[in-house]
Structure formats: structure tokens, C-alpha cells
mmCIF file of C-alpha atoms in Angstrom:
data_model
loop_
_atom_site.group_PDB
_atom_site.id
_atom_site.type_symbol
_atom_site.label_atom_id
_atom_site.label_comp_id
_atom_site.label_asym_id
_atom_site.label_seq_id
_atom_site.Cartn_x
_atom_site.Cartn_y
_atom_site.Cartn_z
ATOM 1 C CA MET A 1 -20.413 26.538 -6.896
ATOM 2 C CA SER A 2 -18.358 28.957 -8.943
ATOM 3 C CA VAL A 3 -15.211 28.718 -11.047
ATOM 4 C CA ASN A 4 -12.390 31.154 -10.355
ATOM 5 C CA LYS A 5 -9.812 32.443 -12.846
ATOM 6 C CA SER A 6 -7.447 29.535 -12.205
ATOM 7 C CA GLY A 7 -10.189 27.055 -13.076
ATOM 8 C CA HIS A 8 -10.719 25.763 -9.540
ATOM 9 C CA ILE A 9 -14.227 24.928 -8.422
ATOM 10 C CA ARG A 10 -15.304 26.978 -5.393
ATOM 11 C CA LEU A 11 -18.144 25.868 -3.122
ATOM 12 C CA THR A 12 -19.628 29.282 -2.433
ATOM 13 C CA SER A 13 -21.909 28.045 0.356
ATOM 14 C CA HIS A 14 -18.779 27.038 2.320
ATOM 15 C CA PRO A 15 -16.260 29.848 1.847
ATOM 16 C CA GLY A 16 -12.679 28.821 2.491
ATOM 17 C CA ALA A 17 -10.664 29.916 5.479
ATOM 18 C CA GLY A 18 -8.549 32.854 4.480
ATOM 19 C CA THR A 19 -5.001 32.677 5.841
ATOM 20 C CA PRO A 20 -2.760 29.886 4.532
ATOM 21 C CA SER A 21 -0.830 27.806 7.064
ATOM 22 C CA ARG A 22 2.600 29.060 8.122
ATOM 23 C CA PHE A 23 3.888 25.578 7.198
ATOM 24 C CA ALA A 24 4.034 25.560 3.416
ATOM 25 C CA LEU A 25 4.367 22.122 1.805
ATOM 26 C CA ASN A 26 6.949 21.745 -0.936
ATOM 27 C CA TRP A 27 6.141 18.187 -1.996
ATOM 28 C CA GLY A 28 9.108 16.291 -3.420
ATOM 29 C CA ALA A 29 11.802 18.292 -1.638
ATOM 30 C CA ALA A 30 14.757 16.140 -0.551
ATOM 31 C CA ASP A 31 15.230 18.068 2.692
ATOM 32 C CA PRO A 32 12.268 17.303 4.991
ATOM 33 C CA ARG A 33 12.452 20.693 6.641
ATOM 34 C CA GLN A 34 12.262 22.363 3.236
ATOM 35 C CA ARG A 35 9.400 20.033 2.364
ATOM 36 C CA GLY A 36 7.606 20.974 5.574
ATOM 37 C CA PRO A 37 5.444 18.938 7.968
ATOM 38 C CA VAL A 38 2.016 17.556 7.119
ATOM 39 C CA VAL A 39 -0.280 19.118 9.727
ATOM 40 C CA ALA A 40 -3.680 17.454 9.488
ATOM 41 C CA THR A 41 -5.184 17.296 12.960
ATOM 42 C CA VAL A 42 -8.508 19.076 13.316
ATOM 43 C CA ASN A 43 -7.301 20.889 16.430
ATOM 44 C CA ALA A 44 -4.217 22.338 14.700
ATOM 45 C CA GLY A 45 -5.992 25.610 13.996
ATOM 46 C CA PRO A 46 -4.262 27.940 11.510
ATOM 47 C CA ASP A 47 -1.255 25.595 11.333
ATOM 48 C CA ARG A 48 -3.331 23.002 9.499
ATOM 49 C CA ASN A 49 -2.106 22.580 5.911
ATOM 50 C CA ALA A 50 -3.809 19.367 4.759
ATOM 51 C CA ILE A 51 -7.363 18.243 4.071
ATOM 52 C CA GLY A 52 -8.803 15.367 6.095
ATOM 53 C CA THR A 53 -7.224 14.006 9.255
ATOM 54 C CA HIS A 54 -4.971 11.247 10.540
ATOM 55 C CA GLY A 55 -6.109 7.666 10.964
ATOM 56 C CA GLY A 56 -7.778 7.001 7.638
ATOM 57 C CA SER A 57 -11.172 5.354 8.101
ATOM 58 C CA TYR A 58 -10.465 5.007 11.836
ATOM 59 C CA ALA A 59 -10.867 8.766 12.201
ATOM 60 C CA LEU A 60 -14.605 8.085 12.403
ATOM 61 C CA TYR A 61 -14.130 5.888 15.472
ATOM 62 C CA ARG A 62 -12.142 8.712 17.006
ATOM 63 C CA ALA A 63 -15.148 10.948 16.377
ATOM 64 C CA LEU A 64 -17.387 8.442 18.141
ATOM 65 C CA ALA A 65 -15.022 8.338 21.105
ATOM 66 C CA VAL A 66 -15.080 12.134 21.313
ATOM 67 C CA SER A 67 -18.859 12.324 20.979
ATOM 68 C CA ALA A 68 -19.260 9.702 23.718
ATOM 69 C CA GLY A 69 -17.056 11.710 26.049
ATOM 70 C CA ALA A 70 -14.404 9.000 26.188
ATOM 71 C CA LEU A 71 -11.714 11.020 24.413
ATOM 72 C CA ASN A 72 -10.632 14.599 24.920
ATOM 73 C CA PRO A 73 -10.808 16.211 21.454
ATOM 74 C CA ILE A 74 -7.631 18.195 22.087
ATOM 75 C CA GLN A 75 -5.672 15.190 23.366
ATOM 76 C CA ARG A 76 -2.230 14.942 21.755
ATOM 77 C CA PRO A 77 -0.116 11.789 21.589
ATOM 78 C CA ASP A 78 3.000 11.370 23.703
ATOM 79 C CA LEU A 79 5.508 10.152 21.100
ATOM 80 C CA THR A 80 8.191 9.166 23.622
ATOM 81 C CA ASN A 81 9.915 5.916 22.512
ATOM 82 C CA THR A 82 7.612 5.502 19.503
ATOM 83 C CA HIS A 83 10.369 6.164 16.951
ATOM 84 C CA PRO A 84 11.177 3.443 14.341
ATOM 85 C CA VAL A 85 13.055 0.355 15.524
ATOM 86 C CA VAL A 86 15.084 0.322 12.284
ATOM 87 C CA ASN A 87 16.084 2.996 9.806
ATOM 88 C CA ILE A 88 14.284 3.201 6.472
ATOM 89 C CA GLY A 89 15.694 5.725 4.004
ATOM 90 C CA PRO A 90 16.071 8.363 2.945
ATOM 91 C CA PHE A 91 16.387 7.071 -0.616
ATOM 92 C CA PRO A 92 16.785 9.054 -3.867
ATOM 93 C CA GLN A 93 13.268 8.060 -4.966
ATOM 94 C CA TRP A 94 11.806 10.150 -2.150
ATOM 95 C CA SER A 95 12.632 13.320 -4.064
ATOM 96 C CA GLU A 96 12.577 12.071 -7.655
ATOM 97 C CA PRO A 97 9.721 13.882 -9.437
ATOM 98 C CA GLY A 98 6.467 11.933 -9.454
ATOM 99 C CA ARG A 99 7.810 8.806 -7.749
ATOM 100 C CA ILE A 100 5.822 9.118 -4.510
ATOM 101 C CA VAL A 101 2.436 10.839 -4.431
ATOM 102 C CA SER A 102 0.271 8.688 -2.128
ATOM 103 C CA ILE A 103 2.332 8.451 1.074
ATOM 104 C CA ASP A 104 4.496 10.841 3.068
ATOM 105 C CA PRO A 105 8.053 9.475 2.735
ATOM 106 C CA PHE A 106 9.035 11.288 5.939
ATOM 107 C CA GLY A 107 5.955 10.071 7.808
ATOM 108 C CA HIS A 108 7.967 7.888 10.211
ATOM 109 C CA LEU A 109 10.525 10.582 11.009
ATOM 110 C CA VAL A 110 8.370 13.541 12.003
ATOM 111 C CA GLY A 111 8.990 13.064 15.728
ATOM 112 C CA GLU A 112 12.698 13.705 15.207
ATOM 113 C CA ILE A 113 12.689 16.065 12.242
ATOM 114 C CA PHE A 114 10.063 18.399 13.657
ATOM 115 C CA ARG A 115 10.886 18.002 17.339
ATOM 116 C CA PRO A 116 11.216 21.790 17.845
ATOM 117 C CA GLU A 117 7.802 22.479 16.320
ATOM 118 C CA ILE A 118 6.171 19.679 18.334
ATOM 119 C CA ALA A 119 7.765 21.042 21.516
ATOM 120 C CA GLU A 120 6.387 24.437 20.576
ATOM 121 C CA GLY A 121 2.901 22.939 20.527
ATOM 122 C CA VAL A 122 2.305 22.215 16.845
ATOM 123 C CA ASP A 123 0.274 19.009 16.511
ATOM 124 C CA ILE A 124 2.388 17.034 14.001
ATOM 125 C CA ARG A 125 1.776 13.290 13.933
ATOM 126 C CA PRO A 126 3.440 10.302 12.247
ATOM 127 C CA SER A 127 1.701 8.642 9.316
ATOM 128 C CA ILE A 128 4.110 5.682 9.308
ATOM 129 C CA ALA A 129 5.108 3.404 12.205
ATOM 130 C CA ILE A 130 7.928 0.837 12.133
ATOM 131 C CA THR A 131 8.222 -2.017 14.640
ATOM 132 C CA LYS A 132 9.395 -5.645 14.845
ATOM 133 C CA ALA A 133 7.229 -8.733 14.985
ATOM 134 C CA ARG A 134 7.110 -12.497 14.543
ATOM 135 C CA LEU A 135 4.805 -14.362 12.186
ATOM 136 C CA THR A 136 3.334 -17.739 13.063
ATOM 137 C CA LEU A 137 1.404 -19.445 10.274
ATOM 138 C CA PRO A 138 0.051 -23.008 10.494
ATOM 139 C CA GLU A 139 0.658 -23.598 6.775
ATOM 140 C CA LEU A 140 4.385 -23.047 7.311
ATOM 141 C CA LYS A 141 4.685 -25.465 10.224
ATOM 142 C CA ASP A 142 5.978 -28.251 7.978
ATOM 143 C CA ALA A 143 8.246 -25.865 6.080
ATOM 144 C CA ILE A 144 10.169 -24.701 9.143
ATOM 145 C CA GLY A 145 13.116 -26.993 9.663
ATOM 146 C CA THR A 146 12.803 -28.447 6.157
ATOM 147 C CA ARG A 147 12.137 -25.997 3.305
ATOM 148 C CA LEU A 148 12.916 -23.125 5.687
ATOM 149 C CA PRO A 149 15.937 -24.101 7.777
ATOM 150 C CA VAL A 150 16.096 -22.730 11.299
ATOM 151 C CA ASP A 151 18.776 -20.032 11.413
ATOM 152 C CA GLY A 152 17.902 -18.450 14.750
ATOM 153 C CA THR A 153 17.615 -14.985 13.224
ATOM 154 C CA ILE A 154 14.917 -15.011 10.565
ATOM 155 C CA VAL A 155 13.453 -18.485 11.141
ATOM 156 C CA ARG A 156 13.407 -19.508 14.788
ATOM 157 C CA ASP A 157 13.208 -22.950 16.342
ATOM 158 C CA SER A 158 9.999 -21.874 18.081
ATOM 159 C CA GLY A 159 8.355 -22.025 14.665
ATOM 160 C CA ASP A 160 7.988 -18.340 13.885
ATOM 161 C CA ILE A 161 9.508 -15.940 11.358
ATOM 162 C CA ALA A 162 11.061 -12.646 12.452
ATOM 163 C CA CYS A 163 10.228 -9.531 10.486
ATOM 164 C CA VAL A 164 10.096 -5.774 10.512
ATOM 165 C CA LYS A 165 6.471 -4.619 10.341
ATOM 166 C CA ILE A 166 5.480 -1.222 8.954
ATOM 167 C CA ALA A 167 2.086 0.497 8.924
ATOM 168 C CA ILE A 168 1.586 3.275 6.363
ATOM 169 C CA ASP A 169 -1.405 5.596 6.305
ATOM 170 C CA PRO A 170 -2.230 7.222 2.945
ATOM 171 C CA VAL A 171 -1.200 10.834 2.379
ATOM 172 C CA TRP A 172 -2.225 12.022 -1.086
ATOM 173 C CA TYR A 173 -0.490 14.812 -2.969
ATOM 174 C CA LEU A 174 -3.454 15.792 -5.124
ATOM 175 C CA PRO A 175 -1.581 17.202 -8.170
ATOM 176 C CA GLY A 176 0.455 13.979 -8.343
ATOM 177 C CA ILE A 177 -2.598 11.751 -7.864
ATOM 178 C CA ALA A 178 -4.398 13.569 -10.685
ATOM 179 C CA GLU A 179 -1.422 13.117 -12.996
ATOM 180 C CA ARG A 180 -1.247 9.382 -12.232
ATOM 181 C CA PHE A 181 -4.878 8.941 -13.254
ATOM 182 C CA GLY A 182 -4.696 11.181 -16.309
ATOM 183 C CA THR A 183 -7.103 13.826 -15.084
ATOM 184 C CA SER A 184 -6.956 17.416 -13.902
ATOM 185 C CA GLU A 185 -6.538 18.336 -10.265
ATOM 186 C CA THR A 186 -9.743 20.355 -10.471
ATOM 187 C CA ASN A 187 -11.713 17.370 -11.736
ATOM 188 C CA LEU A 188 -10.158 15.095 -9.115
ATOM 189 C CA ARG A 189 -11.013 17.478 -6.281
ATOM 190 C CA ARG A 190 -14.579 17.943 -7.466
ATOM 191 C CA THR A 191 -15.131 14.208 -7.898
ATOM 192 C CA LEU A 192 -13.674 13.383 -4.485
ATOM 193 C CA PHE A 193 -15.925 16.013 -2.940
ATOM 194 C CA GLU A 194 -19.048 14.774 -4.726
ATOM 195 C CA GLN A 195 -18.442 11.038 -4.280
ATOM 196 C CA THR A 196 -17.894 11.418 -0.528
ATOM 197 C CA GLY A 197 -21.212 13.229 -0.199
ATOM 198 C CA GLY A 198 -19.521 16.561 0.421
ATOM 199 C CA MET A 199 -17.635 15.215 3.437
ATOM 200 C CA TYR A 200 -14.551 17.324 2.718
ATOM 201 C CA PRO A 201 -15.589 20.806 1.484
ATOM 202 C CA GLU A 202 -11.953 21.983 1.611
ATOM 203 C CA LEU A 203 -11.367 19.911 -1.500
ATOM 204 C CA VAL A 204 -13.245 22.597 -3.423
ATOM 205 C CA THR A 205 -12.797 25.616 -1.162
ATOM 206 C CA ARG A 206 -9.078 25.419 -0.397
ATOM 207 C CA PRO A 207 -7.045 25.056 -3.611
ATOM 208 C CA ASP A 208 -4.043 26.214 -1.573
ATOM 209 C CA MET A 209 -4.135 22.893 0.296
ATOM 210 C CA SER A 210 -2.569 20.308 -2.006
ATOM 211 C CA VAL A 211 -2.418 17.349 0.424
ATOM 212 C CA PHE A 212 -5.358 15.132 1.411
ATOM 213 C CA LEU A 213 -5.486 12.372 4.024
ATOM 214 C CA PRO A 214 -8.278 10.165 2.634
ATOM 215 C CA PRO A 215 -10.550 8.065 4.874
ATOM 216 C CA ILE A 216 -9.412 4.738 3.422
ATOM 217 C CA GLY A 217 -7.500 1.683 4.636
ATOM 218 C CA ASN A 218 -3.763 1.649 5.069
ATOM 219 C CA THR A 219 -0.863 -0.470 3.824
ATOM 220 C CA THR A 220 1.150 -2.884 5.965
ATOM 221 C CA VAL A 221 4.647 -3.959 4.962
ATOM 222 C CA TYR A 222 6.475 -7.032 6.283
ATOM 223 C CA LEU A 223 10.228 -7.137 5.667
ATOM 224 C CA PHE A 224 12.460 -10.193 6.114
ATOM 225 C CA GLY A 225 16.237 -10.008 6.372
ATOM 226 C CA ASP A 226 18.601 -7.100 6.876
ATOM 227 C CA VAL A 227 16.649 -3.950 5.974
ATOM 228 C CA ALA A 228 19.900 -1.966 5.959
ATOM 229 C CA LYS A 229 20.496 -3.576 2.541
ATOM 230 C CA LEU A 230 17.480 -1.804 1.043
ATOM 231 C CA GLY A 231 18.555 0.678 -1.598
ATOM 232 C CA ASP A 232 21.720 -1.286 -2.399
ATOM 233 C CA PRO A 233 21.446 -2.340 -6.079
ATOM 234 C CA SER A 234 23.362 -5.553 -5.348
ATOM 235 C CA THR A 235 20.708 -6.775 -2.872
ATOM 236 C CA PHE A 236 18.528 -9.647 -4.046
ATOM 237 C CA ILE A 237 14.878 -8.585 -3.553
ATOM 238 C CA SER A 238 11.852 -10.854 -3.582
ATOM 239 C CA GLY A 239 8.287 -10.659 -2.383
ATOM 240 C CA ARG A 240 4.605 -10.208 -3.011
ATOM 241 C CA LEU A 241 2.252 -7.251 -3.329
ATOM 242 C CA HIS A 242 -1.058 -8.519 -1.954
ATOM 243 C CA ASP A 243 -4.494 -6.914 -1.980
ATOM 244 C CA GLU A 244 -6.758 -7.656 0.965
ATOM 245 C CA CYS A 245 -9.151 -10.595 0.835
ATOM 246 C CA ASN A 246 -10.593 -10.963 4.326
ATOM 247 C CA GLY A 247 -12.655 -14.045 3.470
ATOM 248 C CA SER A 248 -9.553 -15.962 2.411
ATOM 249 C CA ASP A 249 -6.640 -14.244 4.160
ATOM 250 C CA VAL A 250 -8.292 -14.514 7.590
ATOM 251 C CA PHE A 251 -11.056 -17.106 7.299
ATOM 252 C CA GLY A 252 -9.544 -19.461 4.731
ATOM 253 C CA SER A 253 -12.070 -19.382 1.881
ATOM 254 C CA ASP A 254 -11.968 -22.358 -0.460
ATOM 255 C CA ILE A 255 -13.048 -20.413 -3.571
ATOM 256 C CA CYS A 256 -9.991 -18.247 -4.160
ATOM 257 C CA THR A 257 -6.201 -18.401 -4.038
ATOM 258 C CA CYS A 258 -5.573 -15.323 -1.895
ATOM 259 C CA ARG A 259 -4.385 -16.889 1.362
ATOM 260 C CA PRO A 260 -2.410 -19.696 -0.315
ATOM 261 C CA TYR A 261 -0.616 -17.180 -2.521
ATOM 262 C CA LEU A 262 0.007 -14.874 0.455
ATOM 263 C CA VAL A 263 1.524 -17.697 2.530
ATOM 264 C CA HIS A 264 3.566 -18.851 -0.470
ATOM 265 C CA GLY A 265 4.874 -15.313 -0.858
ATOM 266 C CA ILE A 266 5.894 -15.199 2.815
ATOM 267 C CA GLU A 267 7.758 -18.507 2.551
ATOM 268 C CA GLU A 268 9.615 -17.507 -0.595
ATOM 269 C CA ALA A 269 10.468 -14.038 0.752
ATOM 270 C CA ALA A 270 11.776 -15.513 4.003
ATOM 271 C CA ARG A 271 13.845 -18.128 2.154
ATOM 272 C CA ASP A 272 15.485 -15.515 -0.074
ATOM 273 C CA ALA A 273 16.187 -13.389 3.006
ATOM 274 C CA GLN A 274 17.948 -16.360 4.596
ATOM 275 C CA LYS A 275 20.286 -16.400 1.597
ATOM 276 C CA GLY A 276 21.285 -12.801 2.231
ATOM 277 C CA GLY A 277 18.592 -10.882 0.402
ATOM 278 C CA VAL A 278 15.595 -8.884 1.580
ATOM 279 C CA GLY A 279 12.058 -10.222 1.285
ATOM 280 C CA PHE A 280 8.871 -8.198 1.416
ATOM 281 C CA ILE A 281 5.124 -8.573 1.701
ATOM 282 C CA VAL A 282 3.068 -5.474 0.994
ATOM 283 C CA TYR A 283 -0.537 -5.829 2.158
ATOM 284 C CA ASN A 284 -2.970 -3.246 0.771
ATOM 285 C CA ARG A 285 -6.441 -2.728 2.252
ATOM 286 C CA LYS A 286 -8.426 -3.045 -0.978
ATOM 287 C CA GLU A 287 -11.092 -5.593 -0.070
ATOM 288 C CA GLY A 288 -13.036 -7.133 -2.949
ATOM 289 C CA ARG A 289 -10.921 -5.488 -5.668
ATOM 290 C CA ALA A 290 -11.489 -2.205 -3.795
ATOM 291 C CA LEU A 291 -15.243 -2.613 -4.262
ATOM 292 C CA GLY A 292 -15.856 -3.619 -0.656
ATOM 293 C CA GLU A 293 -16.986 -6.795 1.049
ATOM 294 C CA VAL A 294 -20.735 -6.156 0.684
ATOM 295 C CA THR A 295 -20.376 -5.825 -3.078
ATOM 296 C CA LYS A 296 -18.124 -8.868 -3.094
ATOM 297 C CA PHE A 297 -20.711 -11.064 -1.378
ATOM 298 C CA LEU A 298 -23.499 -9.768 -3.622
ATOM 299 C CA VAL A 299 -21.388 -10.829 -6.589
ATOM 300 C CA TYR A 300 -20.909 -14.263 -5.027
ATOM 301 C CA ASN A 301 -24.678 -14.690 -4.900
ATOM 302 C CA ALA A 302 -25.131 -13.461 -8.462
ATOM 303 C CA ARG A 303 -22.465 -15.840 -9.765
ATOM 304 C CA LYS A 304 -23.802 -18.905 -7.976
ATOM 305 C CA ARG A 305 -27.488 -18.292 -8.759
ATOM 306 C CA GLN A 306 -27.140 -17.696 -12.472
ATOM 307 C CA GLU A 307 -28.314 -20.395 -14.845
ATOM 308 C CA GLY A 308 -25.648 -23.055 -15.089
ATOM 309 C CA GLY A 309 -24.022 -22.012 -11.800
ATOM 310 C CA ASP A 310 -20.714 -20.302 -11.311
ATOM 311 C CA GLN A 311 -18.804 -20.075 -14.582
ATOM 312 C CA ALA A 312 -15.452 -18.711 -15.654
ATOM 313 C CA ALA A 313 -17.058 -17.165 -18.748
ATOM 314 C CA THR A 314 -19.234 -14.840 -16.650
ATOM 315 C CA TYR A 315 -16.881 -14.327 -13.689
ATOM 316 C CA PHE A 316 -16.031 -10.694 -14.445
ATOM 317 C CA GLU A 317 -19.364 -9.923 -16.085
ATOM 318 C CA ARG A 318 -21.299 -10.601 -12.893
ATOM 319 C CA THR A 319 -18.969 -8.314 -10.946
ATOM 320 C CA GLU A 320 -19.482 -5.517 -13.449
ATOM 321 C CA CYS A 321 -23.254 -5.974 -13.393
ATOM 322 C CA VAL A 322 -23.326 -5.408 -9.632
ATOM 323 C CA ALA A 323 -20.494 -2.897 -9.181
ATOM 324 C CA GLY A 324 -20.388 -1.150 -12.556
ATOM 325 C CA VAL A 325 -16.702 -2.005 -12.953
ATOM 326 C CA GLN A 326 -14.733 -5.239 -12.926
ATOM 327 C CA ASP A 327 -11.921 -4.018 -10.699
ATOM 328 C CA ALA A 328 -11.476 -0.709 -8.847
ATOM 329 C CA ARG A 329 -8.028 -1.389 -7.425
ATOM 330 C CA PHE A 330 -6.265 -0.145 -10.519
ATOM 331 C CA GLN A 331 -2.632 -0.153 -9.386
ATOM 332 C CA GLN A 332 -1.329 3.298 -10.239
ATOM 333 C CA LEU A 333 -0.512 4.148 -6.623
ATOM 334 C CA MET A 334 0.828 0.745 -5.581
ATOM 335 C CA PRO A 335 4.472 1.284 -6.717
ATOM 336 C CA ASP A 336 4.876 4.218 -4.300
ATOM 337 C CA VAL A 337 5.698 1.857 -1.438
ATOM 338 C CA MET A 338 8.447 0.249 -3.528
ATOM 339 C CA HIS A 339 9.961 3.682 -4.140
ATOM 340 C CA TRP A 340 9.676 4.441 -0.416
ATOM 341 C CA LEU A 341 11.642 1.254 0.319
ATOM 342 C CA GLY A 342 14.325 2.255 -2.173
ATOM 343 C CA ILE A 343 13.567 -0.730 -4.419
ATOM 344 C CA ARG A 344 14.283 -0.317 -8.139
ATOM 345 C CA ARG A 345 14.339 -4.030 -9.009
ATOM 346 C CA ILE A 346 12.400 -7.062 -7.817
ATOM 347 C CA ASP A 347 14.358 -10.247 -8.574
ATOM 348 C CA ARG A 348 11.530 -12.665 -7.761
ATOM 349 C CA PHE A 349 7.950 -11.391 -7.785
ATOM 350 C CA MET A 350 5.371 -13.792 -6.373
ATOM 351 C CA SER A 351 2.494 -12.673 -8.581
ATOM 352 C CA MET A 352 1.002 -13.434 -11.970
ATOM 353 C CA SER A 353 -1.085 -10.245 -12.129
ATOM 354 C CA ASN A 354 -0.538 -8.181 -15.250
ATOM 355 C CA MET A 355 -2.037 -5.157 -13.489
ATOM 356 C CA LYS A 356 0.613 -5.224 -10.774
ATOM 357 C CA TYR A 357 3.451 -6.079 -13.130
ATOM 358 C CA ASP A 358 2.527 -3.365 -15.640
ATOM 359 C CA ALA A 359 2.173 -0.735 -12.886
ATOM 360 C CA LEU A 360 5.588 -1.576 -11.451
ATOM 361 C CA VAL A 361 7.339 -1.506 -14.815
ATOM 362 C CA ALA A 362 5.614 1.747 -15.798
ATOM 363 C CA ALA A 363 6.836 3.253 -12.516
ATOM 364 C CA GLY A 364 10.429 2.291 -13.246
ATOM 365 C CA VAL A 365 10.711 -0.862 -11.126
ATOM 366 C CA ASP A 366 12.321 -3.783 -12.994
ATOM 367 C CA VAL A 367 10.794 -7.212 -12.447
ATOM 368 C CA VAL A 368 13.195 -10.034 -13.269
ATOM 369 C CA GLU A 369 11.125 -13.166 -12.561
ATOM 370 C CA ARG A 370 7.391 -13.641 -11.993
ATOM 371 C CA VAL A 371 6.639 -16.669 -9.836
ATOM 372 C CA PRO A 372 3.190 -18.303 -10.259
ATOM 373 C CA ILE A 373 1.351 -19.953 -7.401
ATOM 374 C CA PRO A 374 2.240 -23.674 -7.318
ATOM 375 C CA ALA A 375 -0.619 -25.756 -8.711
ATOM 376 C CA GLU A 376 -0.825 -27.867 -5.563
ATOM 377 C CA LEU A 377 -1.704 -24.748 -3.523
ATOM 378 C CA VAL A 378 -4.781 -23.866 -5.590
ATOM 379 C CA PRO A 379 -8.000 -24.985 -3.801
ATOM 380 C CA ASP A 380 -10.270 -27.198 -5.913
ATOM 381 C CA ASP A 381 -13.142 -24.711 -5.793
ATOM 382 C CA ALA A 382 -10.890 -21.877 -6.942
ATOM 383 C CA SER A 383 -10.691 -23.293 -10.448
ATOM 384 C CA VAL A 384 -13.395 -20.905 -11.716
ATOM 385 C CA GLU A 385 -11.396 -17.900 -10.559
ATOM 386 C CA MET A 386 -8.171 -19.180 -12.107
ATOM 387 C CA GLU A 387 -9.813 -20.074 -15.418
ATOM 388 C CA ALA A 388 -11.594 -16.730 -15.647
ATOM 389 C CA LYS A 389 -8.459 -14.722 -14.971
ATOM 390 C CA LYS A 390 -6.378 -16.731 -17.407
ATOM 391 C CA ALA A 391 -9.037 -16.341 -20.112
ATOM 392 C CA ALA A 392 -9.146 -12.589 -19.508
ATOM 393 C CA GLY A 393 -5.392 -12.327 -19.860
ATOM 394 C CA TYR A 394 -5.112 -11.455 -16.195
ATOM 395 C CA PHE A 395 -2.375 -14.019 -15.706
ATOM 396 C CA THR A 396 0.448 -14.393 -18.202
ATOM 397 C CA PRO A 397 3.255 -16.050 -16.271
ATOM 398 C CA ALA A 398 6.522 -15.298 -17.999
ATOM 399 C CA PRO A 399 9.031 -18.112 -18.530
ATOM 400 C CA PRO A 400 11.864 -18.262 -15.980
ATOM 401 C CA PRO A 401 14.643 -15.826 -16.872
ATOM 402 C CA SER A 402 17.758 -17.218 -18.478
ATOM 403 C CA GLN A 403 21.104 -17.014 -16.708
ATOM 404 C CA ASP A 404 22.114 -14.302 -19.186
ATOM 405 C CA ASP A 405 19.014 -12.277 -18.276
ATOM 406 C CA LEU A 406 19.743 -12.590 -14.572
ATOM 407 C CA THR A 407 23.359 -11.570 -15.029
ATOM 408 C CA ARG A 408 22.334 -8.598 -17.200
ATOM 409 C CA VAL A 409 19.692 -7.248 -14.855
ATOM 410 C CA VAL A 410 21.089 -8.229 -11.480
ATOM 411 C CA GLY A 411 24.742 -7.890 -12.354
ATOM 412 C CA ARG A 412 25.728 -11.279 -10.997
ATOM 413 C CA LYS A 413 24.850 -14.929 -11.274
ATOM 414 C CA ILE A 414 22.094 -16.237 -9.064
ATOM 415 C CA GLU A 415 24.350 -18.944 -7.625
ATOM 416 C CA ASP A 416 26.670 -16.165 -6.413
ATOM 417 C CA PHE A 417 23.852 -14.833 -4.245
#
């Protein structure tokens, strides 16, 4: 390695490609054509202007398909009729400095915005897809028709809940990511290069490339109600930001509150949407506090086998002993999706996490009311988790806002909603 005059680390054994892409990226520009397309496919040749490739961690399965001869490596997607089923944005936050650094706000619009370039043969692909879906959850069976009245639009008599479903792949603007984490871009690039075993040499050989598509999980957003109301400051917004917990979310673990809180968030978001607001669920792939499921299960063993059994007093300590850190989710990047949705205020936030609340407020998103999980939804064996988090100050449920607070922040009385 060597250090050039600008302070960037250069991997001299892998000299960088010389000519910059003809598609310069002006991150934060309000006009998408001035911003430029993110070109990250490995077959894009000299047009490529981003490190990594599309698909996040699934890019490795694509590599397997190519190596097995099942996929043509120069195959390009036919984007006919894949455009979003509803319009999202643009919102002012898309071009406000520093608001969005971990996703491409125009990622769902590239098929239309850059149609001429795609027709010319440039391999530009969406990083966001927007469709419609229905949710069917057994826990909400009793709620539909009682707590959730059937309206035929959001809640249907068939027992499902209509929603708009959005998949968002990460697109990192490295200078902005570095600023969020209080480090230099040079240090961030070097650390990413080293901690991925040198998987992406362009991190240290191509300082002219400022965008990186990391091989990590994506974010899924579920929206309830009329999404055309997003961005309107008079719209009542409620929902939950949820970090993946496969063992509970999918398989119904009895030792944590993840699935119960997720289902509770869906019910509350749908109910507020029925009253004329917009509800959201944001689901982030950050399994085991972003430490991974293997580490998570190792911690389970360590907690249960210690003298005296599983204890709230050593809940976080055992995680740190195995992983070296209590929680790797942080939350610095999480508010980006709120900015992408045009949300500046969450009226009811189904979460008691200080980490999420503090990150939202620091990013300029007001949170009016924090709604704790109802006690009757907490599994008996999840008491250790709840006690540990409360003792650590992880949960500090705020008292319900007064009517004056609601009127001040929302600009109207809640009964007017």
C-alpha cells in the first residue's frame, strides 16, 4: 500500500483502472439526471461508476449461477412493466445535504429517468422495487372485524391487510457514511477493504468512485393507507422500525418479544391508516443485532450454561464476551428510509428503543409518542430480555403526550384526525 498526496490509501499490487466513468455521480442533486445513474454491474465496462454490484449478499448466488453455467454473465434484465405500482417522491429530503447516504433515492425510477441510456445499452438497474401485497397473520385473526374493522380497502373480509411493499437494496455514498460514523473516508475505505478480506480492492484503488453497493441484507417497507399522503405535514404517521429476528419473526421464539412487537406494530399502523393516516413497518436485515445468527446462538448457549442460568444482569455481558460488542446495529443509517418516504414526524412510534429514538431525533425526525409493547404480549420466557434492557436504560418509555403537545407538534387535535 501507499498513501498519495490527498491522503488516500492505494493498494499498489492492484493498480486502479485509469479512465473515470462518463457518468459522474453528483450525490445529493435534486435533478436525477444531474445526479447521474448508479452503474454497478460488473459487465458495464468503462461506464461502471460504483464499487460492488447489485443484489447485496445475493450477488454471490448470482456468481454461483454463472459459474454453474445456468446464467449468462452478460444477461440484462427486461424491465418492461416492472415500474412502481405507486408513486413515491420526490421529496425535499432527497436533496437536503446529508439526509440520505445509504440508499439511492432515485433507485425505483431509473427505468424511466434513464430510459435513453438503457436503450443505448448502458446496464443501469433499479435498487428499489415497489409493489402491492396482502398480509395474513394468524395473530391478527381475532383483531379483524373487532379491533380492526373490515373496510374493504385496507382490512378485507377475507382476513388480510392490504399494503404497498417496497424492497430497498443498500447504496452507500462513502463520504456521507464516513461522516455519519465520525470517521474519515480514507479510514472507512481501508477498514471496509480489510474487514472483507480484500474482497473489494476498488475501495482503496479507486478514490474517484464514491459509491459502494455493499454485500449486506436489504430493507423492506410495508405501507398501509394512501401513500399519496406521504410528505404532507398534516398526515398522521405511525409505525415501527424493526430489526430482523429470524428465530422469533418467522419461527415464533418464546424468549424474545420481536414477533409480538412486530405484529403489534402492524395492527397499530393498519388501524391508524384506517382513520386516514399512513402506517409503516420498516424491516431491516440486521439479524442478531447485526452480529449474525451463528453469534446469536453461541450467545444463547453461553447465557444458559453460565452458573445460575440465564440472568438479566449478564445478558449484555455474555453477548460482548462472544462478539466483542453488545450491539452492532447502531442506528445511524436507519433514518434514511424515513427521509426517503418524506416523513419528518412520526405521531405514534411502536418502539421503546432509545437507540432508534435517538437516531431519528438526531436526524431531524420528530417523534410525538412512543408506544410500548402491551404487557400481555410479552412471552413469559422473555422476561430476562425485558429486565436486562430496562436495567441498561435500553427502554425508557415516555409518558403519553398531552393534548397540548399533540396540538403543538401535529398542528391539530388527535380527535380531529
